[in-house]
Tab-separated table of C-alpha atoms and ligand atoms in Angstrom:
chain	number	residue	atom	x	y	z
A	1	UNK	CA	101.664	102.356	114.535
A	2	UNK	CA	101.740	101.344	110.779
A	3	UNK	CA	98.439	102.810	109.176
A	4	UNK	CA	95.969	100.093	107.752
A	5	UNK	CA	93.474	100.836	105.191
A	6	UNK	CA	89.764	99.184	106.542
A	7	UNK	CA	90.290	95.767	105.033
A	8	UNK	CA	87.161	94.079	104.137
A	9	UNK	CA	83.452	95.437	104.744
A	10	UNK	CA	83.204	97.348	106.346
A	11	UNK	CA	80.500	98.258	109.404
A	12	UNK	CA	80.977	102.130	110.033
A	13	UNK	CA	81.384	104.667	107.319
A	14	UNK	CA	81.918	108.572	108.296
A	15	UNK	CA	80.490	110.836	105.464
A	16	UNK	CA	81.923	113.913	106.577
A	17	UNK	CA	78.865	114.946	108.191
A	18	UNK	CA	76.688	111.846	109.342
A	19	UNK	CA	77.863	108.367	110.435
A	20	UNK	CA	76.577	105.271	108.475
A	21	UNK	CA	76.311	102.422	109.767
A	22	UNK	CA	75.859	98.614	108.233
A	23	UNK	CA	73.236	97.194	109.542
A	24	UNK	CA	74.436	93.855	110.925
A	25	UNK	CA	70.953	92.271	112.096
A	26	UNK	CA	69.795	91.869	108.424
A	27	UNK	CA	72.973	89.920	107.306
A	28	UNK	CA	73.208	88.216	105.442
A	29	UNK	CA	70.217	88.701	102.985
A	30	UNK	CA	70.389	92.422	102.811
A	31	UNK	CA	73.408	94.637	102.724
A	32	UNK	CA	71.982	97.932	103.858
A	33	UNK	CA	73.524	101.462	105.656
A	34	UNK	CA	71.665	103.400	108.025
A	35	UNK	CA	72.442	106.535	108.095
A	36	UNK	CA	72.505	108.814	111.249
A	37	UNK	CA	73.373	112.368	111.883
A	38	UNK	CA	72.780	112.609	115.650
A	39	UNK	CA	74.073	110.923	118.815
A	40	UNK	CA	70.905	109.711	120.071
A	41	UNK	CA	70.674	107.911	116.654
A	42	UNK	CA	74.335	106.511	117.321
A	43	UNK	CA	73.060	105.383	120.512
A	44	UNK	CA	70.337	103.446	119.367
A	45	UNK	CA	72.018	102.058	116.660
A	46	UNK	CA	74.716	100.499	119.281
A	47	UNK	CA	71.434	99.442	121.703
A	48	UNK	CA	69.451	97.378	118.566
A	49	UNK	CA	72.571	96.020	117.899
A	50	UNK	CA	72.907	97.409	114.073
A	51	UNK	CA	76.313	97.746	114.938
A	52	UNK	CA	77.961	95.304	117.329
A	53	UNK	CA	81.419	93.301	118.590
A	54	UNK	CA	83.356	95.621	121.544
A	55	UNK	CA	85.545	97.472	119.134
A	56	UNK	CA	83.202	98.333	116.787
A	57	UNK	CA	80.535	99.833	119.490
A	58	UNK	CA	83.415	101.975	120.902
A	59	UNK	CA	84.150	103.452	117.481
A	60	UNK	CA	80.910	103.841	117.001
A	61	UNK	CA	80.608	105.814	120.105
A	62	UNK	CA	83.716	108.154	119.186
A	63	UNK	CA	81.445	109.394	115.699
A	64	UNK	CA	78.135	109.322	118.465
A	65	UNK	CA	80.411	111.998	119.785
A	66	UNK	CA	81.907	113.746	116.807
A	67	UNK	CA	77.889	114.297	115.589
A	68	UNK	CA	76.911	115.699	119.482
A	69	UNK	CA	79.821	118.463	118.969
A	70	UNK	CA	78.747	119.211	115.560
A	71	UNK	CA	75.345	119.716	116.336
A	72	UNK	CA	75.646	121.462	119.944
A	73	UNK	CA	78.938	123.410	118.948
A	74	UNK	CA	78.301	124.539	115.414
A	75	UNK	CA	74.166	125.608	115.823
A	76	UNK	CA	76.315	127.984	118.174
A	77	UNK	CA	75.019	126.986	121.553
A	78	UNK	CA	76.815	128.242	124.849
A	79	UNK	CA	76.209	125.039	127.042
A	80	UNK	CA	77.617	122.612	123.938
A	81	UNK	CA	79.932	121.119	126.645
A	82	UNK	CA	77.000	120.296	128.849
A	83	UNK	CA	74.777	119.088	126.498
A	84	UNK	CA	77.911	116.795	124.778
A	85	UNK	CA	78.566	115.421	128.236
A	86	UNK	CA	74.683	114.396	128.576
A	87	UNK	CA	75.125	112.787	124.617
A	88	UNK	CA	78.417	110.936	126.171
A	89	UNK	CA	76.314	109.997	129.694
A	90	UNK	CA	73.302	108.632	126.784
A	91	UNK	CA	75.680	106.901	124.735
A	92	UNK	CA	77.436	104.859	127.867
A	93	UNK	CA	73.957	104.072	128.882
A	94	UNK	CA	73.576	101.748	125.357
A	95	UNK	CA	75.207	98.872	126.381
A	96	UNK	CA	76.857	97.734	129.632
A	97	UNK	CA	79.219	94.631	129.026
A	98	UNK	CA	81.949	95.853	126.757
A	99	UNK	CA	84.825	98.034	127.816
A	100	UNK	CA	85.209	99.373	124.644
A	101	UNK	CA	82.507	101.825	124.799
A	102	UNK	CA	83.260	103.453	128.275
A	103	UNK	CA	87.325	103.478	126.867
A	104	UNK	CA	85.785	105.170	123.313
A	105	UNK	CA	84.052	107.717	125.180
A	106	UNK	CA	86.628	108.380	127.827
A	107	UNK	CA	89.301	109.132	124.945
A	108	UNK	CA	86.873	111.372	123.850
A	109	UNK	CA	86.756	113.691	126.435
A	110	UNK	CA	89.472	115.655	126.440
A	111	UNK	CA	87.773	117.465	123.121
A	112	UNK	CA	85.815	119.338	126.012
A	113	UNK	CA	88.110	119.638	128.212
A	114	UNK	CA	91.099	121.407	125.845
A	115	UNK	CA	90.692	124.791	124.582
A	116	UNK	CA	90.316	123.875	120.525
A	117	UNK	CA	89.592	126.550	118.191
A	118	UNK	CA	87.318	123.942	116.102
A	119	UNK	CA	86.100	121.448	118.363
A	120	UNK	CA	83.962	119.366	116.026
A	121	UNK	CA	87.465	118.809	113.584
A	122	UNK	CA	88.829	118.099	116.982
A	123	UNK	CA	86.622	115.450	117.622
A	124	UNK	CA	86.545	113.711	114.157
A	125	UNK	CA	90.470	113.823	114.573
A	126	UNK	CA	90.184	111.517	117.661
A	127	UNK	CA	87.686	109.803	116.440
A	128	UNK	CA	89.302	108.661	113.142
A	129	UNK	CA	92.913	107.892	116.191
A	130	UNK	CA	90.616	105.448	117.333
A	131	UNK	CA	89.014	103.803	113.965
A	132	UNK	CA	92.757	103.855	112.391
A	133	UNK	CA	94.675	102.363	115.702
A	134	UNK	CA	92.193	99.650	116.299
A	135	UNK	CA	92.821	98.445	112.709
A	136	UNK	CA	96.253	98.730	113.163
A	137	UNK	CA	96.327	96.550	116.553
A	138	UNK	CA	94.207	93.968	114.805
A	139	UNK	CA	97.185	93.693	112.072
A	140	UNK	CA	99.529	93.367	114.651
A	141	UNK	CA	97.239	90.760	116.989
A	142	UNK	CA	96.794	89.034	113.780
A	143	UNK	CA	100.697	88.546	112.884
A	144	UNK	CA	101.418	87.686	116.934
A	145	UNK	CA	98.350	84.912	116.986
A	146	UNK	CA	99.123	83.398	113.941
A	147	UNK	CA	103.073	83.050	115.032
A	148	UNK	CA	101.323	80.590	117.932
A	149	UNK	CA	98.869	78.981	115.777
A	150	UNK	CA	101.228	78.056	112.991
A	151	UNK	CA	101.574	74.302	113.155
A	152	UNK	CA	97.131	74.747	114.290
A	153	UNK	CA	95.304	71.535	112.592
A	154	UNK	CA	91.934	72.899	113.111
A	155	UNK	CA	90.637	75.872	115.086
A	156	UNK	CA	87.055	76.611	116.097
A	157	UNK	CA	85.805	80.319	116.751
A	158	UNK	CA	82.929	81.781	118.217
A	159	UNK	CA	80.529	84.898	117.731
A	160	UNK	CA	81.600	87.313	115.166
A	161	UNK	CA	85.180	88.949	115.666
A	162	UNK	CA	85.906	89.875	112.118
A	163	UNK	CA	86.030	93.063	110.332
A	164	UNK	CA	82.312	93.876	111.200
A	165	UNK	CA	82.679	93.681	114.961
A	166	UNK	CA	86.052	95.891	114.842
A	167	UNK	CA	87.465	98.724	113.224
A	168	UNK	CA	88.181	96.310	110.245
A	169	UNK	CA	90.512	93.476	109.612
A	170	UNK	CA	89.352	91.570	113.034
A	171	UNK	CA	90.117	90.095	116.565
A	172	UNK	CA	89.940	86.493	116.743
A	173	UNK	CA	89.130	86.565	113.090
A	174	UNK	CA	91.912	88.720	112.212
A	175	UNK	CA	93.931	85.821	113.234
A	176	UNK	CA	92.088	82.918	111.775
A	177	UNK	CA	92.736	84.951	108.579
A	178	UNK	CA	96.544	85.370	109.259
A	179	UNK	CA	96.586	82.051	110.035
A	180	UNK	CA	94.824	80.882	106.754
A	181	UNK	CA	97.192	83.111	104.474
A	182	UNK	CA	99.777	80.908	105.599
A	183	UNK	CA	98.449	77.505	106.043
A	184	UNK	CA	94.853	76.439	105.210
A	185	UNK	CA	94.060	75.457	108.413
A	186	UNK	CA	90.075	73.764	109.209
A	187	UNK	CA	88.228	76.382	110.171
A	188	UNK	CA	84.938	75.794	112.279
A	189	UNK	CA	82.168	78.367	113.441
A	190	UNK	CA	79.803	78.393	116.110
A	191	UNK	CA	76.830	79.546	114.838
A	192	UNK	CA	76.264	81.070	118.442
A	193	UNK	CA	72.744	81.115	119.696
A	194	UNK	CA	70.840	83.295	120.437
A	195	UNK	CA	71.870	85.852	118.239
A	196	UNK	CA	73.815	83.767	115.238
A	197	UNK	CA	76.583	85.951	115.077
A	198	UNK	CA	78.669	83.363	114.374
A	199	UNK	CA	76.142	81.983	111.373
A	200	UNK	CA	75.229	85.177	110.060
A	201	UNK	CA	78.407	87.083	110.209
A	202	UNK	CA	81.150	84.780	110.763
A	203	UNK	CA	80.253	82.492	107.710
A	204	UNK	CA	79.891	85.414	105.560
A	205	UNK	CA	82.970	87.235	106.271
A	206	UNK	CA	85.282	84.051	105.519
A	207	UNK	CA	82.938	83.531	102.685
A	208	UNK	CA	83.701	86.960	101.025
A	209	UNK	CA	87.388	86.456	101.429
A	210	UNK	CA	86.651	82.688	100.037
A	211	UNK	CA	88.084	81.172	103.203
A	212	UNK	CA	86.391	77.917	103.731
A	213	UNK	CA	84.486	78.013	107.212
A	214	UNK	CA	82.393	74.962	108.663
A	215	UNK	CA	79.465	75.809	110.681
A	216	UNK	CA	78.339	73.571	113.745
A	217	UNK	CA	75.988	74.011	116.197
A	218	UNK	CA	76.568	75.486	119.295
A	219	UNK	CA	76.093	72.062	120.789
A	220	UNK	CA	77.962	69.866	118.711
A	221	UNK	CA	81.377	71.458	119.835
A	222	UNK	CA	81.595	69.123	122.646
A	223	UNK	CA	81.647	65.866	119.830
A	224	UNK	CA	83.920	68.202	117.363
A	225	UNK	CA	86.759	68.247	120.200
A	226	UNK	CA	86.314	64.557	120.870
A	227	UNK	CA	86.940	63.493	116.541
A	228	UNK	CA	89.944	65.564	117.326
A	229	UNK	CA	89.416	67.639	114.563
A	230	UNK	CA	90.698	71.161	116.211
A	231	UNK	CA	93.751	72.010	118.514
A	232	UNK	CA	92.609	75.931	119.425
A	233	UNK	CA	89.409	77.536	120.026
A	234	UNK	CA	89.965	80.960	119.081
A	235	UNK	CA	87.693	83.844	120.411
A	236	UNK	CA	87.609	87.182	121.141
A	237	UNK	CA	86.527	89.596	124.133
A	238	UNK	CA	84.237	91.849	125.170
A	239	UNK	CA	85.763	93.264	128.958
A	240	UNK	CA	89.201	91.291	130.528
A	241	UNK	CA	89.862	91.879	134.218
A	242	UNK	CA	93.131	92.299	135.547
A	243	UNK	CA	93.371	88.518	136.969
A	244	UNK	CA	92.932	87.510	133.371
A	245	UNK	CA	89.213	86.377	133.147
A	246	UNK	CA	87.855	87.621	130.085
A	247	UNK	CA	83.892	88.398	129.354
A	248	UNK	CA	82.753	87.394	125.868
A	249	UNK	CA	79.955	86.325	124.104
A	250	UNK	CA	77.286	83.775	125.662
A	251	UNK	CA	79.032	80.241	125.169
A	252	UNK	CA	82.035	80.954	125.611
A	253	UNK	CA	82.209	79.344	128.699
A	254	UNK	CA	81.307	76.120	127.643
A	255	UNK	CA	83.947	75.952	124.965
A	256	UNK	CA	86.642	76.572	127.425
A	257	UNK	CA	85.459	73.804	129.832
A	258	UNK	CA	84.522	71.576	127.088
A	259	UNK	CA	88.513	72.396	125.657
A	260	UNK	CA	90.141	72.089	128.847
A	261	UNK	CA	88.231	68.453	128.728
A	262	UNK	CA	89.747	67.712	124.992
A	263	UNK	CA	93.012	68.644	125.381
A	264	UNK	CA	92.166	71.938	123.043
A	265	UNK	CA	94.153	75.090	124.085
A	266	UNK	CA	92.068	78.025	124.075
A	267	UNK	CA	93.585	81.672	122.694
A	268	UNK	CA	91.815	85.234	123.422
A	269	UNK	CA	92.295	88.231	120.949
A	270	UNK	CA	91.435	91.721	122.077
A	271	UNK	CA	93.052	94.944	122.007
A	272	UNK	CA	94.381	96.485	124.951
A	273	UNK	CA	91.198	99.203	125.230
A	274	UNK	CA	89.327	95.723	126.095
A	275	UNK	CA	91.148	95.477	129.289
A	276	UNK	CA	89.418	97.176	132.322
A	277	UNK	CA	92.209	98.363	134.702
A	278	UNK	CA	89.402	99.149	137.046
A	279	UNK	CA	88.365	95.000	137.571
A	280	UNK	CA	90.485	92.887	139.218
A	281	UNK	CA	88.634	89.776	138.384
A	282	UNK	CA	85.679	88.801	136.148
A	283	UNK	CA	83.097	88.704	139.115
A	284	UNK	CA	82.967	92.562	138.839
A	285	UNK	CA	81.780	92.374	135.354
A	286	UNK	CA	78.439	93.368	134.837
A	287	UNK	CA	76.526	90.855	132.581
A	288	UNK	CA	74.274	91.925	130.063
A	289	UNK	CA	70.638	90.355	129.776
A	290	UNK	CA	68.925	91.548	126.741
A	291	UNK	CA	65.571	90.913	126.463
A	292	UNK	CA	63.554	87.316	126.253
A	293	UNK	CA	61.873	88.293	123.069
A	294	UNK	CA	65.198	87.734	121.130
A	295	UNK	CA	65.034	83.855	122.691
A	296	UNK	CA	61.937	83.156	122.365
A	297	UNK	CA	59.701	82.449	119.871
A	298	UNK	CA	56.564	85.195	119.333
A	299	UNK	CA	53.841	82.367	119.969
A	300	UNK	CA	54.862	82.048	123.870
A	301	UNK	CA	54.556	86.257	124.329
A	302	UNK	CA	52.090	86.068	126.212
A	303	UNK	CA	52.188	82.977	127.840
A	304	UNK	CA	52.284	83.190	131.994
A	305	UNK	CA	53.906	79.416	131.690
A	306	UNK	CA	56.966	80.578	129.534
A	307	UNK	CA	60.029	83.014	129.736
A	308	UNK	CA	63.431	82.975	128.842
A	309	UNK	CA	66.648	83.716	130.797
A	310	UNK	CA	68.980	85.466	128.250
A	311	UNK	CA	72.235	86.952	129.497
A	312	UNK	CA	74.128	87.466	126.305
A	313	UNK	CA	77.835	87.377	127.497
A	314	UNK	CA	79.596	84.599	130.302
A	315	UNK	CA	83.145	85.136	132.216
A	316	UNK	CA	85.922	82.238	131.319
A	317	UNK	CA	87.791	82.114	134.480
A	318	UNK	CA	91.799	82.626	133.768
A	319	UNK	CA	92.952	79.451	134.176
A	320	UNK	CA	91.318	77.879	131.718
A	321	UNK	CA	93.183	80.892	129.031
A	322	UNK	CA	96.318	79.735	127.198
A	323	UNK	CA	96.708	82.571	126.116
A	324	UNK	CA	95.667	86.155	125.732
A	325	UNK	CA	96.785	88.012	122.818
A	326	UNK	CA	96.998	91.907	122.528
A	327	UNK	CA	98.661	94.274	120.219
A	328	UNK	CA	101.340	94.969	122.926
A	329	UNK	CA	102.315	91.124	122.957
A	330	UNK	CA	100.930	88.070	124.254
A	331	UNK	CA	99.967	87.290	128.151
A	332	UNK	CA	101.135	83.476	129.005
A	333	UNK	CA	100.536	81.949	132.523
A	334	UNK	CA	97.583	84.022	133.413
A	335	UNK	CA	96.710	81.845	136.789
A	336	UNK	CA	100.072	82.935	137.881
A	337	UNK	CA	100.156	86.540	136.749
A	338	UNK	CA	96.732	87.771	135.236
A	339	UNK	CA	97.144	89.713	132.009
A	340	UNK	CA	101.036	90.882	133.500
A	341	UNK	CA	103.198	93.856	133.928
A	342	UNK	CA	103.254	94.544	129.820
A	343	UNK	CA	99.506	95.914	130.604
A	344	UNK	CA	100.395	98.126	132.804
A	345	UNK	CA	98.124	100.807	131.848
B	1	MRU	O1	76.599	91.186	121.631
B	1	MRU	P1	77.575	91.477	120.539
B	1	MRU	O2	77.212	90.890	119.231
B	1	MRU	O3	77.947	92.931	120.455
B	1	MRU	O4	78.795	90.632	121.019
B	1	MRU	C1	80.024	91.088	121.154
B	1	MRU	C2	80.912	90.305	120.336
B	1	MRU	O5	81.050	90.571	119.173
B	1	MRU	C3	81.560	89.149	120.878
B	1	MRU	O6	81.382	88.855	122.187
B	1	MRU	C4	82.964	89.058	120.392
B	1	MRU	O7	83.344	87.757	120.595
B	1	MRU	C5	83.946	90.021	121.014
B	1	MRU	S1	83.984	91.580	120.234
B	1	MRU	C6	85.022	91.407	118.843
């Protein structure tokens, strides 16, 4: 694959010894790294959701990893395999919806596995495979989305899929910004409740790269379709079976029925590491609730009358994908043949 410079901001920086990381929850207002020098740190970091978006937490994982070997190889202990298998076992426990963590860490492995005679420059050498090649797919997604979208009036995305939720460059929004460098196409964002993503993150990225963005709530998509103002929803993913469903954030759902009701093709971007080969369909995806204190507001805490239901990621059944598009190519026809033969992994 070409090499790609991080284009952008960008959300992980590796020091040489510790693994900062931007945190994303105080975005807009305050541009601030944590720092962390152990995997358990990495781990959190992935579980508040400092860092966040499927690619991102799997990269994120590879340095969780590159930090356990440093600190259980090189302070010379003679179970560091052990105790970097337990860091891997902690970090998979952070967060249970995207594929992209389990794939980081699985990549990983082999660090323990193979006889190196420097593990820990091992590890960072994987880990900086996986930072480098996901920026490189998202190049590539970006040139193969935007060759579909090119005669696109008006697109509409949702969450944040840009350079913060990826190695850098972006998913989804790695092709809205192909697609804007060749035709200034409308661009609408969800601001995608609960969590904003798409408010906080979304808006801001196209705002740094002065690309102009409209934000809508989550609930006025339904009207935006009808003015006929957009042609594509655009979106990226956080685990895609084999039959072609895809998991992504909370909403996403919606949009797809609401499109399929407009008239509005709808287009996933994800890189091939967010296809499980082990699901055949979307049912098998485990859905994660986080908890109701992110939905509601801190008066009702205590309130017996009041709770909140907050799963934070829905499955969009196949058929109502136009298309799904990869670094490898683009899947067409997914009823008919799920994510297809060119997947094969
Ligand atoms: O819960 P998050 O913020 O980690 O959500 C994941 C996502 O960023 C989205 O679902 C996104 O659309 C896919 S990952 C680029």
């Amino acid at each position: 694959m070409t090499s790609h410079k991080p284009s952008g901001v960008q959300a992980l920086q590796w020091t040489g010894k510790t693994l900062k990381v931007l945190d994303q929850r105080q975005l807009p207002d305050t541009f601030i790294y944590d720092e962390y020098d152990t995997a358990a740190g990495v781990a959190e970091a992935i579980a508040t959701m400092r860092v966040r978006g499927a690619p991102a937490i799997g990269i994120a994982a590879a340095y969780g990893v590159v930090l356990s070997v440093i600190h259980h190889y090189e302070t010379g202990s003679e179970h560091w395999q052990q105790q970097v298998l337990a860091d891997i076992e902690m970090l998979a426990n952070s967060r249970p919806t995207a594929v992209n963590l389990f794939w980081a860490l699985d990549r990983m492995k082999p660090v323990l596995a193979e006889a190196h005679e420097n593990p820990s420059v091992a590890a960072l050498s994987y880990a900086e495979k996986i930072h480098a090649d996901d920026i490189a797919a998202n190049h590539k997604m970006g040139k193969f989305g935007a060759d579909i979208l090119a005669n696109a009036k008006g697109i509409l995305t949702h969450c944040n899929t840009g350079a913060l939720a990826t190695g850098g460059y972006g998913t989804a929004l790695g092709v809205i910004r192909s697609v804007y460098a060749r035709n200034p196409v409308l661009i609408y964002a969800g601001e995608t409740r609960p969590w904003l993503q798409g408010q906080r993150l979304t808006v801001w990225e196209l705002a740094q790269d002065k690309i102009p963005v409209t934000l809508i709530a989550d609930s006025a998509a339904a009207w935006l379709m009808k003015s006929g103002a957009i042609d594509w929803v655009v979106v990226g993913a956080d685990r895609i079976a084999l039959n072609g469903d895809v998991a992504n954030k909370i909403g996403t759902y919606s949009l797809a029925v609401l499109a399929k009701q407009h008239g509005v093709k709808m287009m996933v971007v994800a890189p091939t590491s967010t296809i499980d080969a082990n699901m055949k369909s979307g049912d098998e995806i485990e859905i994660e609730q986080r908890q109701q204190s992110e939905l509601l507001p801190a008066c009702y805490k205590d309130n017996a009358y009041v709770s909140a239901w907050n799963p934070v990621f829905d499955v969009t059944p196949a058929e109502l994908i136009s298309a799904i598009v990869t670094e490898r190519g683009v899947a067409l026809n997914l009823a008919e043949t799920g994510i297809g033969e060119l997947f094969t992994l």
